Every structure is written in C-alpha cells, then in structure tokens.
CSV table of C-alpha atoms in Angstrom, one decimal:
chain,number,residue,atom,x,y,z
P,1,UNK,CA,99.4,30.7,13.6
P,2,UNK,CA,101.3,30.2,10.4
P,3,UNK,CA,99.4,27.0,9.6
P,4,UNK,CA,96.3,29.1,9.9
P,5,UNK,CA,98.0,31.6,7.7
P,6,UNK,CA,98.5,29.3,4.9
P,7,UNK,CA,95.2,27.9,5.3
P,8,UNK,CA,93.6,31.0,4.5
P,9,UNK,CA,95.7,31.5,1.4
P,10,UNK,CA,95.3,28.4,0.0
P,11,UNK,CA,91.4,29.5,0.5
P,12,UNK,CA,91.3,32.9,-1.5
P,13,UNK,CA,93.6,30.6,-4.3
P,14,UNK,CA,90.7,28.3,-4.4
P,15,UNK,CA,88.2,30.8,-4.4
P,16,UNK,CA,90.3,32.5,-7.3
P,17,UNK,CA,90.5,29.6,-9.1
P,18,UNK,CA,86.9,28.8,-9.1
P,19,UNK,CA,86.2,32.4,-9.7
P,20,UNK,CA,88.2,31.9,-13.2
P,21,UNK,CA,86.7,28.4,-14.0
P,22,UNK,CA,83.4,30.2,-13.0
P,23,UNK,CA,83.9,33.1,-15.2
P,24,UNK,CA,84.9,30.6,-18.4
P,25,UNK,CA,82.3,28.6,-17.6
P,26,UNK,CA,79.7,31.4,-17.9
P,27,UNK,CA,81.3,33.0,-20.9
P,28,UNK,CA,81.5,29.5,-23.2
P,29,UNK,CA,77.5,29.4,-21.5
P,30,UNK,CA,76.8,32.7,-22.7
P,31,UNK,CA,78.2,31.4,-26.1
P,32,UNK,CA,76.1,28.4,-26.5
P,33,UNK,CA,72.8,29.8,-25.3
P,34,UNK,CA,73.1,32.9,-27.7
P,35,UNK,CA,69.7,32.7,-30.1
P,36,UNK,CA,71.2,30.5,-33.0
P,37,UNK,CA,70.9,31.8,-36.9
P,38,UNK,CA,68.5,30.7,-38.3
P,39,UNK,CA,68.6,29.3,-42.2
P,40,UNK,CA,65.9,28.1,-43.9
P,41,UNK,CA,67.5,25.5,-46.5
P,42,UNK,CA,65.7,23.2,-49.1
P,43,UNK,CA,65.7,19.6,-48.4
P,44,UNK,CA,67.9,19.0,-51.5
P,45,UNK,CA,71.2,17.8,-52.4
P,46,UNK,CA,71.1,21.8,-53.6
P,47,UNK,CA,71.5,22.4,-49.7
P,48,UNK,CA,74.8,20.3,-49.6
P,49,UNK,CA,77.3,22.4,-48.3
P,50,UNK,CA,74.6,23.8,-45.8
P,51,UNK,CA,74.1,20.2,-44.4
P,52,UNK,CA,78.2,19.8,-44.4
P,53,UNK,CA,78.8,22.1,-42.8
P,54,UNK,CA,76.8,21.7,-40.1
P,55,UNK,CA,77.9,17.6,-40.0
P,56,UNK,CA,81.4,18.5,-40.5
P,57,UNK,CA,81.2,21.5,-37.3
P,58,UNK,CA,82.4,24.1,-39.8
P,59,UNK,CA,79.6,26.6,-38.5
P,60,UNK,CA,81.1,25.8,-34.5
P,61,UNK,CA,85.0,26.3,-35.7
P,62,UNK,CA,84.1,29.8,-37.0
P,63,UNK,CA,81.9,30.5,-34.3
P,64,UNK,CA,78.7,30.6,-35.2
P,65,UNK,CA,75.5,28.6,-33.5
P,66,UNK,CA,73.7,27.7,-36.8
P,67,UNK,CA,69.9,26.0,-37.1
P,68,UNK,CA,69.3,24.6,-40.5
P,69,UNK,CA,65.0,24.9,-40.9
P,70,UNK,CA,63.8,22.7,-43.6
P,71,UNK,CA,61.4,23.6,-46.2
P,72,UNK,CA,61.1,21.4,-49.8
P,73,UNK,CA,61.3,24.7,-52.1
P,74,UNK,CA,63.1,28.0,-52.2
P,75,UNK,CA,59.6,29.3,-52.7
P,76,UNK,CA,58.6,28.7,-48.8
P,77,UNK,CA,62.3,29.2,-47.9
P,78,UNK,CA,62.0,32.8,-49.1
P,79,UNK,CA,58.5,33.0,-47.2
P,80,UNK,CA,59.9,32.1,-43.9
P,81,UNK,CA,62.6,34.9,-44.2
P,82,UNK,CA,59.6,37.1,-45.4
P,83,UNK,CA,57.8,36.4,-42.1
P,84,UNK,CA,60.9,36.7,-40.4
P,85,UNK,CA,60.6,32.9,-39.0
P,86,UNK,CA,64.5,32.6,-40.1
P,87,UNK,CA,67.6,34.7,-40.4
P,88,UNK,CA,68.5,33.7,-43.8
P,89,UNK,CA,66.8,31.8,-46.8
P,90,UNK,CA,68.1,29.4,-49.7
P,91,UNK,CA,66.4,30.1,-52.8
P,92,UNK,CA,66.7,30.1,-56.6
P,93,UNK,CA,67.6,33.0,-58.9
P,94,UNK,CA,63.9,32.8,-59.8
P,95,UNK,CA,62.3,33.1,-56.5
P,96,UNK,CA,65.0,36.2,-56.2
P,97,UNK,CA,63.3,37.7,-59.5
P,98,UNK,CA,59.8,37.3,-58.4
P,99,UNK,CA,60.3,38.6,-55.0
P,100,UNK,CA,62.1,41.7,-56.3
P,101,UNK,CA,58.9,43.0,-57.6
P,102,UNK,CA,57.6,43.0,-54.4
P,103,UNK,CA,60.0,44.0,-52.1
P,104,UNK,CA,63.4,45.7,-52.1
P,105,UNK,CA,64.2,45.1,-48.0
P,106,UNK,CA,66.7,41.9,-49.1
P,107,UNK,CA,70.3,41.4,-50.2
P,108,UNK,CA,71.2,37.9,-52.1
P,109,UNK,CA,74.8,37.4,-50.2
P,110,UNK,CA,76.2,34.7,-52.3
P,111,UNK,CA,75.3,31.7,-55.1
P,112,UNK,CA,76.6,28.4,-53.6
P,113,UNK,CA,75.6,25.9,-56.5
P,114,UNK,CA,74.4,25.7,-60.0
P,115,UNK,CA,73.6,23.0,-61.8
P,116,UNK,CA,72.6,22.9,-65.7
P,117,UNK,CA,70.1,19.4,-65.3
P,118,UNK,CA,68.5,19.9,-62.3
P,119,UNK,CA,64.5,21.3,-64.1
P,120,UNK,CA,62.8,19.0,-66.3
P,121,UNK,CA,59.5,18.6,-68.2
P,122,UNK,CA,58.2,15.3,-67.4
P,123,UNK,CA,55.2,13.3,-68.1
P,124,UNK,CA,54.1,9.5,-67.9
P,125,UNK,CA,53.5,9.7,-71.4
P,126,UNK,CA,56.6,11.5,-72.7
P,127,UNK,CA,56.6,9.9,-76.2
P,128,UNK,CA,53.7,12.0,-77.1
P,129,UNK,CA,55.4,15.2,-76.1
P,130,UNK,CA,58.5,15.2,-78.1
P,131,UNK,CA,57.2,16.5,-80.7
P,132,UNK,CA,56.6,19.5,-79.2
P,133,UNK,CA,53.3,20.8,-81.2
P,134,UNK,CA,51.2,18.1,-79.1
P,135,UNK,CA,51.7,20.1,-76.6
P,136,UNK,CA,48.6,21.9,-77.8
P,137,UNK,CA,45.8,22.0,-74.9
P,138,UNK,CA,48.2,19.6,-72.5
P,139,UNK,CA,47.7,20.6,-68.7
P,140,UNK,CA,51.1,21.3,-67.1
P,141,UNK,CA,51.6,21.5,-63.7
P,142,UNK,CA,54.4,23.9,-62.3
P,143,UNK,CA,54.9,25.8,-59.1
P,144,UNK,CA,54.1,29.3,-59.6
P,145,UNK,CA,57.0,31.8,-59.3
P,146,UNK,CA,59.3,29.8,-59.6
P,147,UNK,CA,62.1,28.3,-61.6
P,148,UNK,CA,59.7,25.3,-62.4
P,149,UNK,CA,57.5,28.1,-64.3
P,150,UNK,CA,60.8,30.1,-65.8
P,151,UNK,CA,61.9,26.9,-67.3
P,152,UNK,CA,58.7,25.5,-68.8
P,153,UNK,CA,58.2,29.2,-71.0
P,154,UNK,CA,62.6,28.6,-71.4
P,155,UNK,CA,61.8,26.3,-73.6
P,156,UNK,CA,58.4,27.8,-75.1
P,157,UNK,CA,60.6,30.0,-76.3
P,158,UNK,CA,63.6,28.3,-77.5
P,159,UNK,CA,61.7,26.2,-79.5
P,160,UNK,CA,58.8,28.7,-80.6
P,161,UNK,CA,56.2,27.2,-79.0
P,162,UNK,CA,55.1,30.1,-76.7
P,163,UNK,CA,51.5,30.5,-79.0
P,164,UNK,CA,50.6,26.8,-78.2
P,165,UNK,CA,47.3,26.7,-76.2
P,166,UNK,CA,48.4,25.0,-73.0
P,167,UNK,CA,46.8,24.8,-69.9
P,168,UNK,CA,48.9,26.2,-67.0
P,169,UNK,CA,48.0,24.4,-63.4
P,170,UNK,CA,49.7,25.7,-60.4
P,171,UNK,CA,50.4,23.1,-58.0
P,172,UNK,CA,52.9,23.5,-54.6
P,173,UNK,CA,56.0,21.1,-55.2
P,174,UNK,CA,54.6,18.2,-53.1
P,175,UNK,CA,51.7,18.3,-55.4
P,176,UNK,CA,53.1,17.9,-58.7
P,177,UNK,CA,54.1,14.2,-58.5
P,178,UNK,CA,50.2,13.1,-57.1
P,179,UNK,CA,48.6,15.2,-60.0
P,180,UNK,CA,50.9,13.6,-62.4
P,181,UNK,CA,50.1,10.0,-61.6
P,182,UNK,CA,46.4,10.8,-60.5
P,183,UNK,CA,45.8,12.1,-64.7
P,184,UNK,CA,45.0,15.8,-62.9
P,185,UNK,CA,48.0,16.8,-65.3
P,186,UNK,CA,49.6,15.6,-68.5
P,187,UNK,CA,53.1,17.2,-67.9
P,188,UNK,CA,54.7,18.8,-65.1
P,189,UNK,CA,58.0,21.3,-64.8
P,190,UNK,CA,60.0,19.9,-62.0
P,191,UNK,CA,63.3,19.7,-60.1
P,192,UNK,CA,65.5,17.2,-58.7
P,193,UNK,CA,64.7,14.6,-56.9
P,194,UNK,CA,61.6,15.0,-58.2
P,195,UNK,CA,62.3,13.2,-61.7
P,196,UNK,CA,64.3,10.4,-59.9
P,197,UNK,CA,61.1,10.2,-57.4
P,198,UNK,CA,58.7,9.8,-60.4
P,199,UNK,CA,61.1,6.8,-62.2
P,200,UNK,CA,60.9,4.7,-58.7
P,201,UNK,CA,57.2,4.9,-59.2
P,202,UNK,CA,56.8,4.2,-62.8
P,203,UNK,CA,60.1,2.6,-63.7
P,204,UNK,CA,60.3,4.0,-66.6
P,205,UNK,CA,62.1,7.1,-68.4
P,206,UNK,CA,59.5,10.1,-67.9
P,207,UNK,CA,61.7,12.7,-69.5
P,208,UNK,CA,59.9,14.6,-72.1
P,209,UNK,CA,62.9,16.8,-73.7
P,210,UNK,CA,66.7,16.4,-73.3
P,211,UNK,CA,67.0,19.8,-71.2
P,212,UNK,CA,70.4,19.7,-70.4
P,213,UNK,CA,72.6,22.5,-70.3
P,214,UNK,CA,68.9,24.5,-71.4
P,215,UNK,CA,68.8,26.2,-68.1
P,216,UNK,CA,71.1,26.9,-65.1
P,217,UNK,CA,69.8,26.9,-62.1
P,218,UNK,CA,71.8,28.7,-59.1
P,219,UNK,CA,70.8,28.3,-55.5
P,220,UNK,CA,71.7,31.4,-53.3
P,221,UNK,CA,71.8,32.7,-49.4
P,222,UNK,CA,70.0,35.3,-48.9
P,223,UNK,CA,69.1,38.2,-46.1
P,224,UNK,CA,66.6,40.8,-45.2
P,225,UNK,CA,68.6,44.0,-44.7
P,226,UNK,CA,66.9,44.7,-41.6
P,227,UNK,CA,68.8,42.1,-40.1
P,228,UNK,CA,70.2,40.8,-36.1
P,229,UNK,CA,73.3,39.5,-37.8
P,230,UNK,CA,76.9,40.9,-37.7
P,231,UNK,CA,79.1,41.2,-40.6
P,232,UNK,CA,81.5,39.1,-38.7
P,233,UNK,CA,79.1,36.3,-38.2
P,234,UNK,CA,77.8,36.7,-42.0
P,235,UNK,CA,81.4,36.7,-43.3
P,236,UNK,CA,82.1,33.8,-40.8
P,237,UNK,CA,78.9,31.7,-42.5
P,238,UNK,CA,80.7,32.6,-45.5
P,239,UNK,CA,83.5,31.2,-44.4
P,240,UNK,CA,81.6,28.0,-43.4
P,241,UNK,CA,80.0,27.3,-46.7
P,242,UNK,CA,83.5,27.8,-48.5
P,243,UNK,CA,84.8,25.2,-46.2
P,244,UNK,CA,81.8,22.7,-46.9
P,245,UNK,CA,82.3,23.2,-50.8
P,246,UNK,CA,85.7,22.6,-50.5
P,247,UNK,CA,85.2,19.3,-48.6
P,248,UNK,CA,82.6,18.4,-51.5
P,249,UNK,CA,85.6,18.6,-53.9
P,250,UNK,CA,87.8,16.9,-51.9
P,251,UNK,CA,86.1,13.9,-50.2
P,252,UNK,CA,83.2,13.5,-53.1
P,253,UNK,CA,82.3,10.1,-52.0
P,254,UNK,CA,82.0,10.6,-48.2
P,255,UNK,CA,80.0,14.2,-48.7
P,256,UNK,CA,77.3,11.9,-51.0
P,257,UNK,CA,77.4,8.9,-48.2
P,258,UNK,CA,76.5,12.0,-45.6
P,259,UNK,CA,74.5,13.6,-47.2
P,260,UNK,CA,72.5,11.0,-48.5
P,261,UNK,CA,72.2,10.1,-44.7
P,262,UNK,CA,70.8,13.7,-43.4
P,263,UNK,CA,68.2,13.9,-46.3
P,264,UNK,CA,67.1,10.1,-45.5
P,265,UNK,CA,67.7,9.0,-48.4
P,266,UNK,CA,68.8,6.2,-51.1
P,267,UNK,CA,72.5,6.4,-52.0
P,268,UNK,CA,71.2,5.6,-55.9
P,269,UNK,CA,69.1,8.6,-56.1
P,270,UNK,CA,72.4,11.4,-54.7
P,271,UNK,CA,74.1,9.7,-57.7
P,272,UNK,CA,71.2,9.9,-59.9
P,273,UNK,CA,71.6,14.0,-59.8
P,274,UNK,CA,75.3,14.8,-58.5
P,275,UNK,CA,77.4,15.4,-61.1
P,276,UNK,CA,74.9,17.8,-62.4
P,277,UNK,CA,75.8,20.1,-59.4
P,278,UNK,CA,78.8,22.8,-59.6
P,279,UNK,CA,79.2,23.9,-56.0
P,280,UNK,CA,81.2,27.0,-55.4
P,281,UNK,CA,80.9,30.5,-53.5
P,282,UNK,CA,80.5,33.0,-56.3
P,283,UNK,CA,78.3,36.4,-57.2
P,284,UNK,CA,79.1,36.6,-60.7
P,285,UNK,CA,77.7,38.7,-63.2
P,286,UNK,CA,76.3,36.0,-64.9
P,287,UNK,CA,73.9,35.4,-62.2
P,288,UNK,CA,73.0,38.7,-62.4
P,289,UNK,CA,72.6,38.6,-66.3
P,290,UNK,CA,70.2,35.4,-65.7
P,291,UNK,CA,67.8,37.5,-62.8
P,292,UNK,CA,68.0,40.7,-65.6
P,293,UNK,CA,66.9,38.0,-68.4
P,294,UNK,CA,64.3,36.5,-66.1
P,295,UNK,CA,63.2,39.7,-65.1
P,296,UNK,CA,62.4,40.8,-68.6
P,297,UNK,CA,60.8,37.3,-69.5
P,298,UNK,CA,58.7,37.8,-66.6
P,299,UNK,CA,57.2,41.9,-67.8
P,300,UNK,CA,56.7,40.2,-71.0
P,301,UNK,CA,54.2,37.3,-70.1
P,302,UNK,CA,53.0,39.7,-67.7
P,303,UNK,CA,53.5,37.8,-64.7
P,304,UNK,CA,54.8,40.9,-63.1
P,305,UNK,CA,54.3,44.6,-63.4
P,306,UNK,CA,57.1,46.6,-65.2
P,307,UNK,CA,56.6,49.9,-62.8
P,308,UNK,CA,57.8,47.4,-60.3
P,309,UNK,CA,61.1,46.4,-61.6
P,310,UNK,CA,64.7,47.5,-60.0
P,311,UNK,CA,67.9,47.8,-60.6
P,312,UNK,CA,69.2,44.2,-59.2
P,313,UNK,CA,72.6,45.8,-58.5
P,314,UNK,CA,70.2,47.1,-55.3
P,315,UNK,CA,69.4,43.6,-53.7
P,316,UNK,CA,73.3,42.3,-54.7
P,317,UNK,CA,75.4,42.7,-51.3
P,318,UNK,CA,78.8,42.3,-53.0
P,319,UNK,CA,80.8,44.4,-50.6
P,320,UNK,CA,79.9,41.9,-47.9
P,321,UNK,CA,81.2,39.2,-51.2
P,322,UNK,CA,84.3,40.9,-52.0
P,323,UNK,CA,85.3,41.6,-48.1
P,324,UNK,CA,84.8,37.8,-47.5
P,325,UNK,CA,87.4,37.0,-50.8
P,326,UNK,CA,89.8,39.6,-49.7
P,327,UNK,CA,90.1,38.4,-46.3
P,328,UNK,CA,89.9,34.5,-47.4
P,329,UNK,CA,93.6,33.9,-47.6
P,330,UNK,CA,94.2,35.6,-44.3
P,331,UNK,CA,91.7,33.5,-42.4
C-alpha cells in the first residue's frame, strides 16, 4: 500500500513538473511567435546600428522581436510606413520635410547618424562643371523629394547659381547611375555608395564640387502615431540602437567587417564613406533648425504649398526622447 502511495506522488510531482516546464514552454512560445516590429531600414552603412543590432542580439536582450525590411532610399522607407507595410521607417530629415506637407499622423522618435559628405554632385565629366556657370542647360538627375534634390538647390544657392537654366530629371535612386553613364544626364545629385559605385565603373574621380561639410545629412526612426507599439517596446528599440552605436565606437573595425558582410559588400567601399558618419542617439534642435530651413527652401521654389506647413515641434516625439535619456543610466 505504501509503495502505491509513493507511486502516486511521485506521479502528481511529475505531472507538476511538466505542468511548469509546459507553462514556460508556452510563455517563451508565446514570446517568439508574437508579430515582430517591423523597420523599414535603407540598405546603407546609414542603417549601421540597425544592422548591429540585430547581429549583435541587442533587439533579443531588451526584448523585442525585430524585422529589418530593406528598401535602397528613405524615400520608399517612408512609403512602406505610409502604407503601413512596416512599424517604423529610416529616413532623412528631407523625406521628413516633404512628407510633413502632407500628413501630420507621424512622430520622428530619434536621429541616429549624420554625416557631412555623404550627398554629392557627380558627373563623368566633372572638369566641365567646376566652374559652376556651365552648369547652364546641364540635365541633372536627382530623386525628387529628397535630400538628393535639397542638396543640388544647397549649393544653387550658396554659390548663386539658382537663375542658371538647368534641366531637372527625376530619376528613382537605382536610376541615377544608368542615366549617368547611358548620356540620359550630364550630372546627378547622389548619396553614398552611390559615388564609390560610379568610381568602380569609371575609375576615375567623378566629383564635381568639394561638398564637404556643405550639407548634413541625418538619418532618423520614425512612427506613425496611430501605432501597435508600446512605449516600453519603443523605449526598449531605443535602447537597442544606443547599444549598437556604442559598439560602433568601441569595436570600429569589427562593426565595418560586419557590416560590410550584411550589406554584401566590398570592405574598400565601407572605408570609402565611414569616417564621414557621426553615429549617435540625439533629437537636437539643430535637426529641427535644418527641417524649419528645408521647409522654407522648399515654399520658396514652390515645391510645396505654404498653407500646408506645420509647426515641426508637432511631428517631434521628444517626451518619448527625454523618457528614454532619463531612464538610460538606470537600465
């Protein structure tokens, strides 16, 4: 009798036991099959700290299930949060601007990089260009709404060249390269790596106009305000990034080796570009100063309407930003 006693304990301890393993089991399940966020990133070295942490399992150690969708500009990053294809899009200051004139439903939730080299004007025949007046009647090719088109009337302007009679082509960013080198365009207003792309092809320097420190360019994560997220999980993304830019700082040479690896491509060209990037988690006012100066540059040329314009303080989420740095030392 007793042995049948213990029998039927040591059952219910199994049956307890594999009722707790059970119950873990379908909680860490519940976790992994939970809808991941989505981001829509550009395929850029921009995107580094997005690709990090993802490689370096930043996103898993604060708890998030993160999908990185690529597109090759912020343009069609910030048209697959539009559509709602994605949780979260990477995108310039610029593509912020333009979109602002259209639509109010978004927050920009942080700048992660910025980099003072990364827009040029280049051309297979850039001799001609640098005296700027031939620029009379050249055909430029530059991605509408864009940075590429801010920066091309950046230095109009600068150099008081905004009456020359140029020809204005609008090409998506995969075109500009093949309408360079097919003679469908003379000039055209381009990031990275699309300037390092052009030199493998021609071998030879295609800058038209020194254009550093000309321009900064900032690269930022943004949200529609009708959103599925949390602010846990957004400050925990938060969180993430921070980590992957301080592992940029820190292990320089490994981040370029990885990342030069996820983007599939040549060591040579991530050190063609890298030391033009500053990455860091910021909302400064200085980005906001650049989308206000942007903003005006774009009324002016009439690229947008002027009943249309906001305050930008609307579309800045800096309680989420100032939550995420008081609570960074505590972490």
């Amino acid at each position: 009798m007793i042995k049948v006693l213990n029998m039927f304990i040591l059952a219910f301890m199994l049956i307890g036991i594999a009722s707790c393993d059970l119950g873990t089991s379908k909680s860490l399940n519940a976790s992994a099959l939970k809808d991941p966020i989505k981001i829509a990133v550009s395929g850029t070295p921009l995107s580094a700290p997005f690709f990090i942490a993802q490689q370096q399992g930043y996103f898993r150690a604060n708890g998030l299930n993160v999908e990185l969708v690529r597109f090759d500009s912020g343009v069609k990053c910030f048209d697959a949060l539009k559509n709602k294809q994605v949780d979260l899009a990477t995108a310039s200051e610029t593509v912020v601007m333009f979109n602002s004139f259209k639509q109010t439903n978004f927050s920009v939730l942080a700048s992660f990089v910025e980099s003072d080299n990364d827009l040029k004007l280049l051309s297979l025949t850039p001799q001609k260009y640098q005296q700027l007046d031939n620029l009379a009647h050249a055909r430029i090719g530059i991605v509408k709404d864009s940075a590429s088109e801010f920066f091309l009337d950046s230095l109009l302007i600068m150099y008081n060249k905004t009456q020359q009679p140029i020809e204005r082509i609008y090409l998506t960013a995969e075109q500009l390269i093949p309408a360079l080198l097919n003679n469908e365009v003379d000039i055209i207003s381009a990031w990275e790596p699309l300037s390092y792309l052009l030199t493998q092809k021609v071998h030879v320097n295609t800058n038209v106009i020194s254009s550093r420190g000309l321009y900064h360019l900032s690269f930022n994560l943004i949200e529609l305000k009708e959103t599925r997220l949390s602010t846990t999980e957004k400050l925990a993304l938060l969180k993430s990034i921070n980590d992957a830019t301080d592992y940029i700082h820190t292990h320089p040479e490994l981040a370029q080796t990885k990342i030069s690896r996820v983007l599939d491509i040549d060591p040579s060209q991530l050190s063609y570009s890298w030391n033009d990037y500053s990455f860091r988690l910021s909302l400064s006012n200085a980005l906001f100063s650049n989308i206000q100066t942007q903003s005006q540059w774009a009324i002016d040329n009439k690229l947008v309407s002027e009943d249309n314009s906001i305050d930008f303080r609307l579309i800045f989420d800096r309680k989420l930003f100032e939550k995420f740095i008081s609570l960074e030392a505590g972490w």
